[in-house]
Each structure stands twice: as C-alpha cells, then as structure tokens.
PDB file of C-alpha atoms in Angstrom:
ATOM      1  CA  UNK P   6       2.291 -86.686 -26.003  1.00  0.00           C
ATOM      2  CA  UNK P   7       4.731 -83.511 -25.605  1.00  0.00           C
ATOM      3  CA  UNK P   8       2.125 -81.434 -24.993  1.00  0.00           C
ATOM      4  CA  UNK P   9       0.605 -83.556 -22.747  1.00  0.00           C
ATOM      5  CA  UNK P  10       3.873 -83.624 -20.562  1.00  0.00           C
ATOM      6  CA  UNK P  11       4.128 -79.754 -21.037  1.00  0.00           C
ATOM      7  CA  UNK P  12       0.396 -79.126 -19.280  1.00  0.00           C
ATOM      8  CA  UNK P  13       1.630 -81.636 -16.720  1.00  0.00           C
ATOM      9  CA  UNK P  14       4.629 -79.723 -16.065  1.00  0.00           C
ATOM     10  CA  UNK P  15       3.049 -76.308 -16.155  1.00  0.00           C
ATOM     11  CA  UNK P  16       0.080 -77.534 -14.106  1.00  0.00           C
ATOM     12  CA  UNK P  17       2.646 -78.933 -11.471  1.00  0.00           C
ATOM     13  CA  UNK P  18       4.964 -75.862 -11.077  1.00  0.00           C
ATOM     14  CA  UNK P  19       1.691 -73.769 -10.631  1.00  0.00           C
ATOM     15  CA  UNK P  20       0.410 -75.848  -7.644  1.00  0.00           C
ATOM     16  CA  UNK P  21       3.780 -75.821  -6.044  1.00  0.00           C
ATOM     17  CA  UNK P  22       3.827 -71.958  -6.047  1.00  0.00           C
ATOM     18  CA  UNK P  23       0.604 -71.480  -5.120  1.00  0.00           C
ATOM     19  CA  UNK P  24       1.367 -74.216  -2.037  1.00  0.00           C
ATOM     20  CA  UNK P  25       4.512 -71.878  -1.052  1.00  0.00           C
ATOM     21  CA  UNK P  26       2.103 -68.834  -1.576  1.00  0.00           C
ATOM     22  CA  UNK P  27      -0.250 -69.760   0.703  1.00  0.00           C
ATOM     23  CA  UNK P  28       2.796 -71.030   3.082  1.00  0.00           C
ATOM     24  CA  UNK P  29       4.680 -68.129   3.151  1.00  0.00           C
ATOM     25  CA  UNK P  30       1.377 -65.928   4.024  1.00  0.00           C
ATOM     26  CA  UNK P  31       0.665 -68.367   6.883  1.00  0.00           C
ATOM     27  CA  UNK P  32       3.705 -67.838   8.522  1.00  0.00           C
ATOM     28  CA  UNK P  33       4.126 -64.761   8.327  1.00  0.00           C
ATOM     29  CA  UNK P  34       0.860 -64.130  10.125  1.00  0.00           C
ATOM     30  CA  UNK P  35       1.768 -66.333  13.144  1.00  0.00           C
ATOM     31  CA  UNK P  36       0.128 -69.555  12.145  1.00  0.00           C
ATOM     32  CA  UNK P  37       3.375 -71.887  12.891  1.00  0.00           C
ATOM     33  CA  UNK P  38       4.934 -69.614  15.967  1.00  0.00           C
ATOM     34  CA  UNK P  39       4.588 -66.262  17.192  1.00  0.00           C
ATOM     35  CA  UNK P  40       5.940 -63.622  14.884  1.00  0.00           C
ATOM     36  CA  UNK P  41       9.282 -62.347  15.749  1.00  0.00           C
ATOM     37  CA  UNK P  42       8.453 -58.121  16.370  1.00  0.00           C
ATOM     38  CA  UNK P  43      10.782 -55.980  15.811  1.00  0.00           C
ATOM     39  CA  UNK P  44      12.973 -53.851  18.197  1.00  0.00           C
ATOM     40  CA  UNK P  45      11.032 -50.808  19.170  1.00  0.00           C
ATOM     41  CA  UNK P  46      12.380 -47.387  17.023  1.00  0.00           C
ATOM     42  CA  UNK P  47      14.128 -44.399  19.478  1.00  0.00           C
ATOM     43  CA  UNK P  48      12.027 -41.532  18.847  1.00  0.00           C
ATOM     44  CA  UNK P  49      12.988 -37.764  19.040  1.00  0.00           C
ATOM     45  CA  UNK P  50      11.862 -35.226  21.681  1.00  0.00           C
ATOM     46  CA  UNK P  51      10.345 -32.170  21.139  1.00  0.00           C
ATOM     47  CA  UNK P  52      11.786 -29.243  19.891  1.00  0.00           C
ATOM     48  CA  UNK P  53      10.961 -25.681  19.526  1.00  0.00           C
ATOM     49  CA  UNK P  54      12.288 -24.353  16.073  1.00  0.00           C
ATOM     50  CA  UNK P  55      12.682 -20.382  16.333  1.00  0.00           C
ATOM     51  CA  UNK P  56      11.048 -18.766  13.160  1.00  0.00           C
ATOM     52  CA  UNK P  57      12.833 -16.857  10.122  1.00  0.00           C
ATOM     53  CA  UNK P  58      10.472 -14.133  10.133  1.00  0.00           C
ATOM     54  CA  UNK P  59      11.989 -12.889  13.490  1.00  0.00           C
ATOM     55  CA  UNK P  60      15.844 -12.717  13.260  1.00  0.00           C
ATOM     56  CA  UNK P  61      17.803  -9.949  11.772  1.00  0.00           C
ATOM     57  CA  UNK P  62      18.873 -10.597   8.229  1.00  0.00           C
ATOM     58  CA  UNK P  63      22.646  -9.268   7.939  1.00  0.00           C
ATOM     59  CA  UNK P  64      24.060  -9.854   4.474  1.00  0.00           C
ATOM     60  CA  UNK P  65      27.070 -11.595   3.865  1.00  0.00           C
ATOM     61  CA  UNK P  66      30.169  -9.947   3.945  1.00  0.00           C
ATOM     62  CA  UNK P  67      33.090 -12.346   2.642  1.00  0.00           C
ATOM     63  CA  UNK P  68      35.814  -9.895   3.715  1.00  0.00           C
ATOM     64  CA  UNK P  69      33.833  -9.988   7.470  1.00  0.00           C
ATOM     65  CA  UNK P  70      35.120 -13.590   8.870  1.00  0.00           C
ATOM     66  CA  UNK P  71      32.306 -15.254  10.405  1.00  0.00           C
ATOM     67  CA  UNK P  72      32.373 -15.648  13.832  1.00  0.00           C
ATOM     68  CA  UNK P  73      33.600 -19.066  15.263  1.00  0.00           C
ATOM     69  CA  UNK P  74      32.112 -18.774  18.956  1.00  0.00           C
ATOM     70  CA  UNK P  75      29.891 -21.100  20.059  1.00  0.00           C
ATOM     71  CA  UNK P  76      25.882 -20.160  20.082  1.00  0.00           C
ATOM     72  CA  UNK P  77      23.570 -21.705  22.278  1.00  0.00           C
ATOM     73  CA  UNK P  78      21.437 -24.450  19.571  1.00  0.00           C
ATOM     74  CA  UNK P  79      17.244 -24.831  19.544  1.00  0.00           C
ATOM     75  CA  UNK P  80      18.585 -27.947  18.749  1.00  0.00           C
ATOM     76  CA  UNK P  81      19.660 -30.797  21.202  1.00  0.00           C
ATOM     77  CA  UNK P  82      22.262 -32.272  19.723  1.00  0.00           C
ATOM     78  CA  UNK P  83      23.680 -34.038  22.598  1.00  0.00           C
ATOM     79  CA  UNK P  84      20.758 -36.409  22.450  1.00  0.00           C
ATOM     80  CA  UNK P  85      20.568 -36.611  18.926  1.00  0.00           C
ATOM     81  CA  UNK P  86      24.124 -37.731  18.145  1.00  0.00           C
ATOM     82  CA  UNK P  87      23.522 -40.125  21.570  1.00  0.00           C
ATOM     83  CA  UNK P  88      21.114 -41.542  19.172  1.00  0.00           C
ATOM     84  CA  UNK P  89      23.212 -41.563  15.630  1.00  0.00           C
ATOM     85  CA  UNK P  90      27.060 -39.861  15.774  1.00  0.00           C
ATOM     86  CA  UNK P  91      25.933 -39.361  12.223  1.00  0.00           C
ATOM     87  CA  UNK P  92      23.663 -36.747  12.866  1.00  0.00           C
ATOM     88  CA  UNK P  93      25.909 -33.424  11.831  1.00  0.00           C
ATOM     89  CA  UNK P  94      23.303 -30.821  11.782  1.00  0.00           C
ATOM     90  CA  UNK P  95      19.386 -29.499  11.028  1.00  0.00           C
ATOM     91  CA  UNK P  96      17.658 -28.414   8.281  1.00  0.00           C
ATOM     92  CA  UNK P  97      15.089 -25.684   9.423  1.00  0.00           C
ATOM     93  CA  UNK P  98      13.160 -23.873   5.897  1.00  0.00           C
ATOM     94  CA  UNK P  99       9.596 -22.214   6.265  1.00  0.00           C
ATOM     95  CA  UNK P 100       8.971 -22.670   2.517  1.00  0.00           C
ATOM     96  CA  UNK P 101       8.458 -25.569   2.436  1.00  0.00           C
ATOM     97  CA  UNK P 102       7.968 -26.999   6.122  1.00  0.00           C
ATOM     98  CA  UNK P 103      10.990 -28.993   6.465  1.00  0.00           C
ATOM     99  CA  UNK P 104      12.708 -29.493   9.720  1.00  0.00           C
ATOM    100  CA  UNK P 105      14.704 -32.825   9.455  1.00  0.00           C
ATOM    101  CA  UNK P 106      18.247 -33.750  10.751  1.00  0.00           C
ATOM    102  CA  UNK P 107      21.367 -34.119   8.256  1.00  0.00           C
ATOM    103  CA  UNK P 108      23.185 -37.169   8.505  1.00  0.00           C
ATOM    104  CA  UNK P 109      27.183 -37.803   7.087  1.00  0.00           C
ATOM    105  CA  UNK P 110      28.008 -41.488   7.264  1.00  0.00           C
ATOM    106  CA  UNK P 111      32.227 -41.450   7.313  1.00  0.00           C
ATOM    107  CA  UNK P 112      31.966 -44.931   5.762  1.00  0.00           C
ATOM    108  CA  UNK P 113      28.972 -45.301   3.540  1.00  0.00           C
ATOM    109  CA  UNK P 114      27.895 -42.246   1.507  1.00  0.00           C
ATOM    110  CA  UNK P 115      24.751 -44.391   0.345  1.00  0.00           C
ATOM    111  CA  UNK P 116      23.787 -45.601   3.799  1.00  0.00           C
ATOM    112  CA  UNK P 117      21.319 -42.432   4.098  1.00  0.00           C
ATOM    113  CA  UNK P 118      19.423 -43.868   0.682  1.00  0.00           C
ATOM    114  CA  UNK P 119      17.182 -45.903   2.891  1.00  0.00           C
ATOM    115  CA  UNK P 120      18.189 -45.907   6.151  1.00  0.00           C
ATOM    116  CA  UNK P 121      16.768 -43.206   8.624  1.00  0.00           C
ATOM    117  CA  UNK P 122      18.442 -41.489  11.289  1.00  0.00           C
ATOM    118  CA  UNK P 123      18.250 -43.990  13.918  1.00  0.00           C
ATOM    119  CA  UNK P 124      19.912 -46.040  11.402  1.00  0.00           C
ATOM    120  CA  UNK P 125      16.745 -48.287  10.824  1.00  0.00           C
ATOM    121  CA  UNK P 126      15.945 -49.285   6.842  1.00  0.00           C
ATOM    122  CA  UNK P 127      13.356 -46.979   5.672  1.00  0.00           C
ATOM    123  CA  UNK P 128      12.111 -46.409   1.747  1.00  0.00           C
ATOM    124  CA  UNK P 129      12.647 -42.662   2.290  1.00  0.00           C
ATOM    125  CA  UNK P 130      15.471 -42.723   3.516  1.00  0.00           C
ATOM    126  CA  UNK P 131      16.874 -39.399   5.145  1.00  0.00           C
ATOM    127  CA  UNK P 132      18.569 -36.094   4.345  1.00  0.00           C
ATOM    128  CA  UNK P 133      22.154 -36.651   4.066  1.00  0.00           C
ATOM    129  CA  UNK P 134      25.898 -35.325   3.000  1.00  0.00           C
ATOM    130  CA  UNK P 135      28.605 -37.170   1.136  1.00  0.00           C
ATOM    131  CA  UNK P 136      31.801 -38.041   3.405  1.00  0.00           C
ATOM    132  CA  UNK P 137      33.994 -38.318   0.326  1.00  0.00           C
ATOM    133  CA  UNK P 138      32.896 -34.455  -0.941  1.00  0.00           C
ATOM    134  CA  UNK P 139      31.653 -32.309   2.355  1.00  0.00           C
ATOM    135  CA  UNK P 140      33.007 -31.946   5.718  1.00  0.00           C
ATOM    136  CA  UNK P 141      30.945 -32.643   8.813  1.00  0.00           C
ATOM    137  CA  UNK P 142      30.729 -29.122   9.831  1.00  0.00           C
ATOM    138  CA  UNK P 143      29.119 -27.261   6.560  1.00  0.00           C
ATOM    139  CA  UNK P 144      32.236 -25.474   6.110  1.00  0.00           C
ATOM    140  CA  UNK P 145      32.928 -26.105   2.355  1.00  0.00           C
ATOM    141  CA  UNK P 146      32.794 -23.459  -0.307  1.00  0.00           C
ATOM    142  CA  UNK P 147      29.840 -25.802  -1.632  1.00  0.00           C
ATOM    143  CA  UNK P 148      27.516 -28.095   0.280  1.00  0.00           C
ATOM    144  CA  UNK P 149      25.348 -30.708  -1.494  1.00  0.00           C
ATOM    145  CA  UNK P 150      22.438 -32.468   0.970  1.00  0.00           C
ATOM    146  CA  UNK P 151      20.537 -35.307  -0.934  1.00  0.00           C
ATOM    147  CA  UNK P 152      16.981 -36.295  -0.419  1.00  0.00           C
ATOM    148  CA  UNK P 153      14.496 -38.206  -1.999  1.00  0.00           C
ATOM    149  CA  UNK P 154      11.466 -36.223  -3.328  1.00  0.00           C
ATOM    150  CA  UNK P 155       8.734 -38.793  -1.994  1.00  0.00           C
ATOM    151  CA  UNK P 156       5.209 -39.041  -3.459  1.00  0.00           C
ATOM    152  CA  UNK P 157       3.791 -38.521   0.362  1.00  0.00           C
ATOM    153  CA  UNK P 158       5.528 -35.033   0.748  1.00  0.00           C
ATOM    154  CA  UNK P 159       8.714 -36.535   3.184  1.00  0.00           C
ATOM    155  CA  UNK P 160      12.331 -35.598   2.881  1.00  0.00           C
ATOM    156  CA  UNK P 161      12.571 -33.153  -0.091  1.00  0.00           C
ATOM    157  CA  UNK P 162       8.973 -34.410  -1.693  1.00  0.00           C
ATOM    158  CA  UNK P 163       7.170 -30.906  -1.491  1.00  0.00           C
ATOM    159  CA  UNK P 164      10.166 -28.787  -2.817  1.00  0.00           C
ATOM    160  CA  UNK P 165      10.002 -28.598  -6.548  1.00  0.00           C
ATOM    161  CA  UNK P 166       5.888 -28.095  -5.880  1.00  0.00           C
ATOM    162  CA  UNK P 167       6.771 -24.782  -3.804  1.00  0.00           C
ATOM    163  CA  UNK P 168       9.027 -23.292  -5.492  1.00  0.00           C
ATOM    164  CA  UNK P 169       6.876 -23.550  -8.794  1.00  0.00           C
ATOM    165  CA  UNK P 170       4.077 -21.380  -6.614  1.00  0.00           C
ATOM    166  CA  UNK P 171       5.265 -17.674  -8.120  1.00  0.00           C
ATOM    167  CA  UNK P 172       3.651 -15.727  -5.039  1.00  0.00           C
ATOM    168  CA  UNK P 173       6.349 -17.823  -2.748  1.00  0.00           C
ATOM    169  CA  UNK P 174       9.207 -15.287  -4.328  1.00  0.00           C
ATOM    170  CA  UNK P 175       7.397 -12.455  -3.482  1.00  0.00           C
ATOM    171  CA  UNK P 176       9.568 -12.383  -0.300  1.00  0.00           C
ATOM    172  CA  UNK P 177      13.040 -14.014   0.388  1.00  0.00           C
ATOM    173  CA  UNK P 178      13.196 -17.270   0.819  1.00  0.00           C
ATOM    174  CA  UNK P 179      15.656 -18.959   3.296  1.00  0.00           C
ATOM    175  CA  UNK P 180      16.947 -21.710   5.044  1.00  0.00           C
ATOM    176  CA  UNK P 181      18.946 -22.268   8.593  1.00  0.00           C
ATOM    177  CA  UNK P 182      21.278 -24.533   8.920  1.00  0.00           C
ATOM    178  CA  UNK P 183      21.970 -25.920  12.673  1.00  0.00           C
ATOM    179  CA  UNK P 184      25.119 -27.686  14.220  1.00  0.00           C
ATOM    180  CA  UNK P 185      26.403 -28.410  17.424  1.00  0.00           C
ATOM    181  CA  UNK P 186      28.329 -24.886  17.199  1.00  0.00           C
ATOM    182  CA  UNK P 187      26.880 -22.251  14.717  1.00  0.00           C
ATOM    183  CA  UNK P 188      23.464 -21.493  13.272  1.00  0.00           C
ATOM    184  CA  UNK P 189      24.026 -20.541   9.780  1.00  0.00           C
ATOM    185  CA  UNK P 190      21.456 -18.574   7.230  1.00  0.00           C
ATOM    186  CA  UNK P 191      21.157 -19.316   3.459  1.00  0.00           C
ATOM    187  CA  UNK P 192      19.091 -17.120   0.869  1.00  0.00           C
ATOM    188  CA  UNK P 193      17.517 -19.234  -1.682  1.00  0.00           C
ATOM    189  CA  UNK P 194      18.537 -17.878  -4.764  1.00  0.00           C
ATOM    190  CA  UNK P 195      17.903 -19.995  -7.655  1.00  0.00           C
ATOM    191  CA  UNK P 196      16.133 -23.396  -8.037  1.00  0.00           C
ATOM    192  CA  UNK P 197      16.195 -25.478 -11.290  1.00  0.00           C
ATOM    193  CA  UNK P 198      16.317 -28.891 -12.882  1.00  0.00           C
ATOM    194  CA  UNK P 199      19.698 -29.645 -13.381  1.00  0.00           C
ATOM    195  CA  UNK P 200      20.955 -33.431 -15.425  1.00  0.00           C
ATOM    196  CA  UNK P 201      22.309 -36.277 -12.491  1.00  0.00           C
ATOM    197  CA  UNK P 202      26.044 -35.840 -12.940  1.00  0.00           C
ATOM    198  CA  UNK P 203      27.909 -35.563  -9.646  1.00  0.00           C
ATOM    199  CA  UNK P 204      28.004 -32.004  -8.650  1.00  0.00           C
ATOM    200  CA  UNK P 205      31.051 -31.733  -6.499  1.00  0.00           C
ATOM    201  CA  UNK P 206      32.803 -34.303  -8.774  1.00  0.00           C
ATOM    202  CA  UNK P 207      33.055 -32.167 -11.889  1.00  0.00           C
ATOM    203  CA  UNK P 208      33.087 -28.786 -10.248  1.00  0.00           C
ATOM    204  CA  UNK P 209      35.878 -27.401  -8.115  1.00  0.00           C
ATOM    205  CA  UNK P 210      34.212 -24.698  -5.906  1.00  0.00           C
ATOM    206  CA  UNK P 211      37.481 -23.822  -4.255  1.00  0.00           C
ATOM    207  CA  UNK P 212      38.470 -22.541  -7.788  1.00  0.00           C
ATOM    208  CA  UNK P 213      38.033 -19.363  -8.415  1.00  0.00           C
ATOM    209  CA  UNK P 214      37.468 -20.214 -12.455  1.00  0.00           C
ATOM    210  CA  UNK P 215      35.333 -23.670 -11.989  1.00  0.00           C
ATOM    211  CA  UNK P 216      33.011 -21.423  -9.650  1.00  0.00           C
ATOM    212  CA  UNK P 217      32.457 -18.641 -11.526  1.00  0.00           C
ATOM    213  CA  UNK P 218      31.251 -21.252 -15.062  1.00  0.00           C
ATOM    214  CA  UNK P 219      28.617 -23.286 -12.394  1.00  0.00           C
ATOM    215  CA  UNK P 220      27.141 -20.106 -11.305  1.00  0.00           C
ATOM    216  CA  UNK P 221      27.290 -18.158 -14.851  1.00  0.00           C
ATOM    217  CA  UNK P 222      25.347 -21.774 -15.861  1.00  0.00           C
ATOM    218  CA  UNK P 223      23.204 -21.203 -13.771  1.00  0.00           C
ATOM    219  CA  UNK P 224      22.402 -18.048 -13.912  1.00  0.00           C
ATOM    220  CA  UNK P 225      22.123 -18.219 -18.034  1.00  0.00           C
ATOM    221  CA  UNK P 226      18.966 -21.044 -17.387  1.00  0.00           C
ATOM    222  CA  UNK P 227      15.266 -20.443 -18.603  1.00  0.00           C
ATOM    223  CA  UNK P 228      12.170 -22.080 -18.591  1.00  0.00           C
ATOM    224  CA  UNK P 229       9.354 -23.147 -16.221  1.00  0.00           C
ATOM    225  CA  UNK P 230      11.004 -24.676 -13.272  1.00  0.00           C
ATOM    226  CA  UNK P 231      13.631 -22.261 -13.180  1.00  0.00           C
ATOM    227  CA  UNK P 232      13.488 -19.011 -10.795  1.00  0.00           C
ATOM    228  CA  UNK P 233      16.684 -17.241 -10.357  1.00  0.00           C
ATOM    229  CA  UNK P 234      16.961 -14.078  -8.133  1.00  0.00           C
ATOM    230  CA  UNK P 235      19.593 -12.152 -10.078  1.00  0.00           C
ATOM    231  CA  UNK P 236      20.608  -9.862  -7.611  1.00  0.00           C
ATOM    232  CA  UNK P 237      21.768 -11.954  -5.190  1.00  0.00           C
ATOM    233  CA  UNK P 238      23.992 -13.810  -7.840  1.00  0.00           C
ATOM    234  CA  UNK P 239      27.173 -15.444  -5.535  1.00  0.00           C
ATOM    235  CA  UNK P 240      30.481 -14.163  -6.141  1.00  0.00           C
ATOM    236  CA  UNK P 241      33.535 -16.188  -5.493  1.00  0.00           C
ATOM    237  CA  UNK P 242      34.249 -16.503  -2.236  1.00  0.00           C
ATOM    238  CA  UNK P 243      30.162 -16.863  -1.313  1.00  0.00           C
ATOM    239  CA  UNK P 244      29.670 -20.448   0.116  1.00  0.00           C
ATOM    240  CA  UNK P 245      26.879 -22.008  -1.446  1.00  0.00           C
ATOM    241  CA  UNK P 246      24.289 -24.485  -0.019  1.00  0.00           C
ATOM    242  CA  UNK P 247      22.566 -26.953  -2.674  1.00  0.00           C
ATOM    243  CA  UNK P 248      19.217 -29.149  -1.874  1.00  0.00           C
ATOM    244  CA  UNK P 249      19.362 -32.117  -4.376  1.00  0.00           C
ATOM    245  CA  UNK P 250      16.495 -34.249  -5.141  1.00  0.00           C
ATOM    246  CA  UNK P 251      14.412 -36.300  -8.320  1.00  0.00           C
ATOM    247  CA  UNK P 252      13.103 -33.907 -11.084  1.00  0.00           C
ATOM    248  CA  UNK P 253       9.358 -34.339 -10.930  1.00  0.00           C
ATOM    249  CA  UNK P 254       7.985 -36.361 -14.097  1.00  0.00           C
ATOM    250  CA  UNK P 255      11.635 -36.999 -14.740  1.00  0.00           C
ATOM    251  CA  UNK P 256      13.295 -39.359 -11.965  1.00  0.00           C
ATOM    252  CA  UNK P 257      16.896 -39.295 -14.091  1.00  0.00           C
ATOM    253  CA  UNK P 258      17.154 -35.461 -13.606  1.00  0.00           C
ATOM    254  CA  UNK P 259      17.712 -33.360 -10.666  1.00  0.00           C
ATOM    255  CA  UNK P 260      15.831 -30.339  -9.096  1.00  0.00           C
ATOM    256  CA  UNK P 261      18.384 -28.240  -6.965  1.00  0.00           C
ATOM    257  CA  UNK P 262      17.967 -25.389  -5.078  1.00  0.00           C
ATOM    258  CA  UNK P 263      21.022 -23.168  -4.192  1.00  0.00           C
ATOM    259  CA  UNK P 264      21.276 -20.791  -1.546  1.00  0.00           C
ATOM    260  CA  UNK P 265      24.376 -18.863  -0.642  1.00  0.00           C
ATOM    261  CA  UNK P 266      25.556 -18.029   2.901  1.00  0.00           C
ATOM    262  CA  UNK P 267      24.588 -14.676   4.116  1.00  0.00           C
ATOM    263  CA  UNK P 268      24.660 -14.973   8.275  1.00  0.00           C
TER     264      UNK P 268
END
C-alpha cells in the first residue's frame, strides 16, 4: 500500500512540473500577452585605432618624468563616459586583436563580472580595474585589469592561445593604454600562469623590497606557458601593467601577462 502511495506521489509531482514546464514555455513565447522587449542597448561609434607598428618606441627612462600635458585621444571619450562615467580608459594590443574599453566601478569592484559597459548584464562581462587597489587614471606603480578568457575569443579569451604561438616573440610585443589625457605604451615582457591569490593584496608595489621578490618570482618561472623576455626585466621604479584572466584547462589559476611602462 506504501508503495502504491509513493508511485502516486511521484506520478503526481511529475505531471505538475511538466504542467509548469509547458506553462512557463508558453508564456514566455507570447501565448498569454505580448512579451515585454527589452530596452534597446547604446552602441559605440566608430573609431579609428592608430597602429603600433608606426609610432616611435622611446624606452623608459624613470629618472625622465613623463610628461603630464594633455594629447589629443583616437579615442572619444566624451561620448563614451556620456554613456558609462565608468569607462576610465582603452585597451588597444595588436597581438592579440583586442581593442575594448576599461571600466572602474567606485562602488562595486565585481560589477564588471557580468555587466558590460553600458552597464547591461552580460555573461562576459567586460575588462575592468579594482576601485579598492588602482586609481582611475593608470597611475599606480602596478595596474591589474581583469577579464574573463571566454570560449568564443571575447574579453581576454584569445590571450593565453597567442602568447603560446613562439613566432609571436620574434618581435616586441606591446600594448597602449588610452585615457582621457595620456596615451601610454607597455612592452609585454613576461606572460605566465600564476595561482588566484589577490595580486595587489599581498604585494606592495610601492615597496621597493615587495617589488623586487614579485618580479625576481617571476622572472625565476619555467615551463610551457611561461615566456619571459629577460632583458627587459623591470627595475623598481618601472610601473607595471598586468592582464589577468582563467588559466586555460585550469579555471582556479591565473594566466597574467605583465608589461612595464616604457612611453
């Protein structure tokens, strides 16, 4: 008789969810009411992205202070920030095609997970600093942008795939940075898997020690995702620029790239 009651039960709860099933897909396509769409998305313009293989390379002198005047931006920023206020810069790298804006929330350092820059929910998410570690202007001795390495090539998903090609390093490898008031030049000089702890929480980069025993780390690192140009080792005083996303085959590990300032 239990059992009996048991099959009844079972055979009950299946026809109910199968009823809200069949409900649910219904209404969702319209069948009681019109669907509710969705506000339309702001879109970018175009932009024309100068190209690395043109400007003058100057290394970095860190007894030369950079210049602080204003330069005239590719990028529109006026619009942009009309769009998002968030929006604190541009990612421009050749190797591999990535031209994306950077966003800082000053509230939320894990808005940027899924949202995109027009602040709309989105699985990938966007390119994006931490408030709590980075200023809005890329002037700390160590920035850290985070992106998800997506299995459709977005964000940061074709990195670790490049930088494993060894004819890429054949040449220099770079990245430009835009904001509202400088353009600034990184050389890529090392890219490996790294573990997930916080980067700019257990490392000081404004000490002198702290810096020097992340880059000897660094440097010291073997083994098949790891390509370090040893000549262009930073030195204290050499502000750094670190791309952070998933470790391929490994989605609890990090693959970093770190370039240092040089224009």
């Amino acid at each position: 008789m239990r059992k009996r009651y048991l099959w009844v039960t079972l055979a009950a709860v299946m026809f109910i969810g199968s009823v809200s099933i069949i409900f649910y897909y219904l209404w969702a396509n319209g069948w009681f009411g019109p669907v509710k769409e969705s506000s339309p998305t702001t879109t970018y313009a175009e932009f024309t992205y100068p190209s690395l293989t043109d400007p003058e390379i100057v290394p970095y002198d860190p007894e030369q202070p950079q210049s602080t005047e204003e330069t005239e931006s590719p990028v529109n920023f006026e619009e942009l920030q009309a769009v998002n206020p968030d929006i604190i810069g541009w990612i421009y790298m050749v190797n591999p095609a990535i031209s994306l804006p950077v966003l800082r929330s000053p509230t939320d350092d894990s808005l940027y997970l899924y949202h995109d820059a027009n602040g709309e929910y989105q699985r990938e998410g966007s390119l994006f600093v931490e408030h709590q570690y980075n200023s809005d202007d890329f002037s700390d001795m160590c920035t850290v942008i985070y992106g998800h390495r997506m299995s459709d090539g977005s964000m940061f998903g074709t990195m670790q795939a490049t930088f494993s090609e060894s004819d890429l390093w054949q040449d220099d490898q770079y990245i430009v940075i835009y904001t509202p008031k400088l353009t600034q030049i990184y050389q890529i000089i090392a890219t490996f898997p790294h573990d997930n702890s916080h980067i700019l929480y257990y490392n000081d980069f404004t000490n002198e020690s702290e810096y020097a025993q992340f880059v000897d780390e660094v440097f010291s690192m073997s083994g098949q995702d790891v390509h370090l140009v040893e000549d262009e080792k930073p030195e204290y005083g050499d502000r750094l620029l670190i791309l952070s996303s998933c470790l391929w085959g490994d989605r609890t590990s990090r693959y970093l790239v770190m370039a240092k300032l040089i224009e």
